[in-house]
Amino acid sequence: MTTGVIPGGHNPEPRPTGERMPQQRHQPGQASPHVETRTGSSVITARAAATFEPVGRSVATARSFVRDTLQGWGFADVVDDAVVLTSELVTNAVVHAGTHADVLCLRTDDGVRIEVADRYPEREVPLQGSAVNMGSPDREGGRGLQLCAALAARWGVEYTSTHKNVWFQLDLPERPVGTRAAGPSLPADLLPLADGRVRVAVIQIDRKGSISAWNEDAEEVFGHTAADVTGKPLSDLAAWPHTPGTGTGIAEALQLSRWEGSYGIRGADGRVTPVYASHLRVRDTGGEPSTVCLLVRDHERAVLQTPLRVPASDAGGASDGQSSDPFEVFIGSPAPDDLDGLLQRTVERARDMLDGDSAFLLLATDDETELEVRASTGLPSARQRFARVPVEAGPGRYGSARMPAVHDDLAAVPGAVPLLAGTGMRSVVTVPLKVEGRLTGSLGVAAEAPGRYSNEEALRLQFAADRIALAVESARLGELERLRRGSLSFLVEASDLLAGTLDRDQTLALMAQMTVPTLATWCAVYTIADQASDPYLSYVLHEDEELIDGIKSLLAKVPPPDPVPTPGARVWTAPGEHAHQAALRSSMRSLGLTGGPTRQVSAGIGPTLATASAVGGETVVLPLVARNRVIGMLTLGKPTDEHFRQEILELAEDLSRRAALALDNARLYSERTAISQALQRSLLPPGTPHIEGMEVEVIYRAAGEGNEVGGDFYDVFPIADNAYGFAIGDVCGTGPNAAAVTGLARHALRLLAREGLSGPAVLERLNSAILDEGARSRFLTLLYGEMRPQEDGSAEMKVVCAGHPLPLRLRQDGTVEAAAEPQPLLGVIEDLELYEQTVTLDPGDVLLCVTDGVTERREGTRMLGDDGLADVLTTCTGLTAGAVAARIMRAVERFASDAPSDDMAILAMRVPGLQKD
């Protein structure tokens, strides 16, 4: 890959003058309704370019290039869309078009433009004028442009004589800065109606929730006399609204210090009268608590409803007569453009507004059953970030966050606000953040002194919360969408990497490297060989490499987690507890608190404490389940006081499923490869025997990755005293089926030759054995011979060539000639009449035997052939048998650039003579 980055405000080089604007190729001259031409109005502020080779791995490299470039430019909002589109377009270039891919990123003031060009202009892009149909889910092509149409703001296709270029533009999203609202003064005829006399029902409730007082207005409005209702629970009369998701009932509302809201009272006639109520919790002189309830008809709620008003300090800011946006008044201008920045600004302003010592903000999770701490200020530790508390809880507890609440003294109500436990805060006010009646978060301000806040402060804080709720919810949903898109892109890339290897160790390393530091600070992978085996710690990784050995040593001392097949992450506390105990023991030994002499703190305590801190946070275990069997566990960990977000755990669960399948595939591949190699080795000769007075060298290459034996075979073996058999053959085809016939032929040759049969008799019986295989039989070419070194230094060779390439004899003077005549091959006809020929090799002569994989080596239309092999052999005069075989193999490999597609065997036999210097 070649890259280049050019910052600054330079426009890109102009296109060639012959370049055409994007069109539908099947309708020349007519622009496609789905394609827009490029615009030149945007100013280019930076460029980044890269070229990727036409190989599969370039797709992942291109994704990383675009992601790094856009993140460096601050375009995090559009990174995920850009990565997905680039991945599809580069795939089209390097896989489908089969050419280099040129990627160009252009930064403008309002977005980013990415161009992907390939060097195959003749391959037209299939565009449609009508709505795009995705077609079959198994279809491989045509999806890149459909994604452009779905995700990009603008896109197009351009053709030149040498390139085809597809470009798309992504605009930065406009971020809302708040909701502007104003309540105009109303004329008298638009004011709400009320009775001639507004009646305010006053009801007092004792500590048990029963009615203790009932005034005349209550009798008039509801029809019940005081005698009828005194002593009865208010819940018997109240028709509480059963709003879905609302956990607070009348009993809980009566326990709060102050509450306002709507419900109904069932009258004496059985009808329910909607009322607006204001509750105030009081205490009489004897210390008994009770609740005073003021009620009016619901359409008269303005009598009791507390008006929403801007604090005086904020209201005075608009002295110029112009209305101020309440959102900007509270948050400040300009507002932060990211969720974390907005939340942090919110808690800081809330703390300052109420003169508090700390503030915090929680956001609802996806299912809105919990609130997650997302921002805080003034708290003694950052450990609360991403901690969760339930939305629903008992009365008076912080978990019931659907209404404002004021706590005068947390010491009197332990656990009322779990988030502030142990922080030293005594009083707190919390208000909900709601959008369209749905709880989206909670904002709280706390102080170290008790009794600091009243309902007035709660109303001021609620006013601010109402103004920022919409912006916070919009930013929260935007973050969730980015997380989902980022998760999708992450899983796509992870699947691509995991599918690219069948090596077990590499798969384990990829699993760990994809989780650290993206999902966790450290991880460990346990593997299980079979059902009867215990989990084995196979891989450990930490973002700080210096801590890996310490964590590995720690986990080796901790019993592994149970291999539970239940999906999902479960908390594992053993590593943290063991690390804590180890650090404590090391500290005590160093300080001499274990009964021994007092010593200075040793240097060895440092790694122990560092390891304890590294694994001191939350640790979770996810099962690796493949084909209904637990094959291991993926362990993820955080450092001290840190927890996992639910979104991260869900993403890790998705990753664990993909990783488990990849790991199991690697295991199956390794097992089958080991079996295949063991069987293949059994088909090879045990070794080449040492023959006095002869040099023998064999080179064998089986075609196909991982194959050790193919359709070609060779053998050299002793027959009797001073007599040796040799054979080189080629079974029709390659692969396992051909290798099976190879084994039959080699073993039969040895057995028959040692029975004292002549060469033709050996081959005739082998021919019958092959034909007996029936449908499984394959025809076979075979060169078989017997060699006998002579006392005068020569060697007598008796050769039978059954359909095989003829052996070549190299004399000392450099001449090359065929050493046998061709005869019928084996495995075709039943009655063969073969004969053997005798060749005498003088000292220095070479007999070369090869299979057709050597002579049929091709480069385009050229073939090495028998003549080409003879030409190479003429250059081998005086070389040893090993040197001759090596030179022949080098010539064959250099003849063509592609890998050999056929098996090759070379057998060189030489009678020793004077060697060439």
CSV table of C-alpha atoms in Angstrom, one decimal, residues 25 68 143 150 163-164 181 205 239 346 360 417 469 488 537 557 580 584 591 618 625 653 664 674 684 724 786:
chain,number,residue,atom,x,y,z
A,25,ARG,CA,-24.0,3.3,-19.2
A,68,ASP,CA,-7.5,6.6,10.8
A,143,ARG,CA,-24.2,-3.9,-3.3
A,150,ALA,CA,-28.6,4.5,1.1
A,163,HIS,CA,-9.8,4.3,-14.6
A,164,LYS,CA,-13.3,3.9,-13.3
A,181,ALA,CA,-40.0,28.0,23.9
A,205,ILE,CA,-53.3,11.9,56.1
A,239,ALA,CA,-58.0,6.6,41.4
A,346,THR,CA,-24.4,20.1,32.5
A,360,PHE,CA,-23.9,13.8,38.8
A,417,VAL,CA,-29.0,7.5,47.0
A,469,ALA,CA,-33.6,16.9,28.3
A,488,LEU,CA,-21.3,-3.6,13.1
A,537,LEU,CA,-5.0,-21.1,30.0
A,557,LYS,CA,-2.7,-20.0,40.5
A,580,HIS,CA,-5.9,-8.5,46.4
A,584,LEU,CA,-1.9,-7.7,50.9
A,591,LEU,CA,6.6,-4.2,56.3
A,618,GLU,CA,-14.7,-6.1,37.0
A,625,VAL,CA,-19.6,-22.4,22.3
A,653,GLU,CA,-20.8,-11.8,23.3
A,664,ASP,CA,-13.2,-24.8,16.4
A,674,ALA,CA,-2.4,-34.1,11.0
A,684,LEU,CA,6.2,-42.4,0.9
A,724,TYR,CA,18.3,-52.9,-6.7
A,786,GLU,CA,16.6,-53.0,-12.0
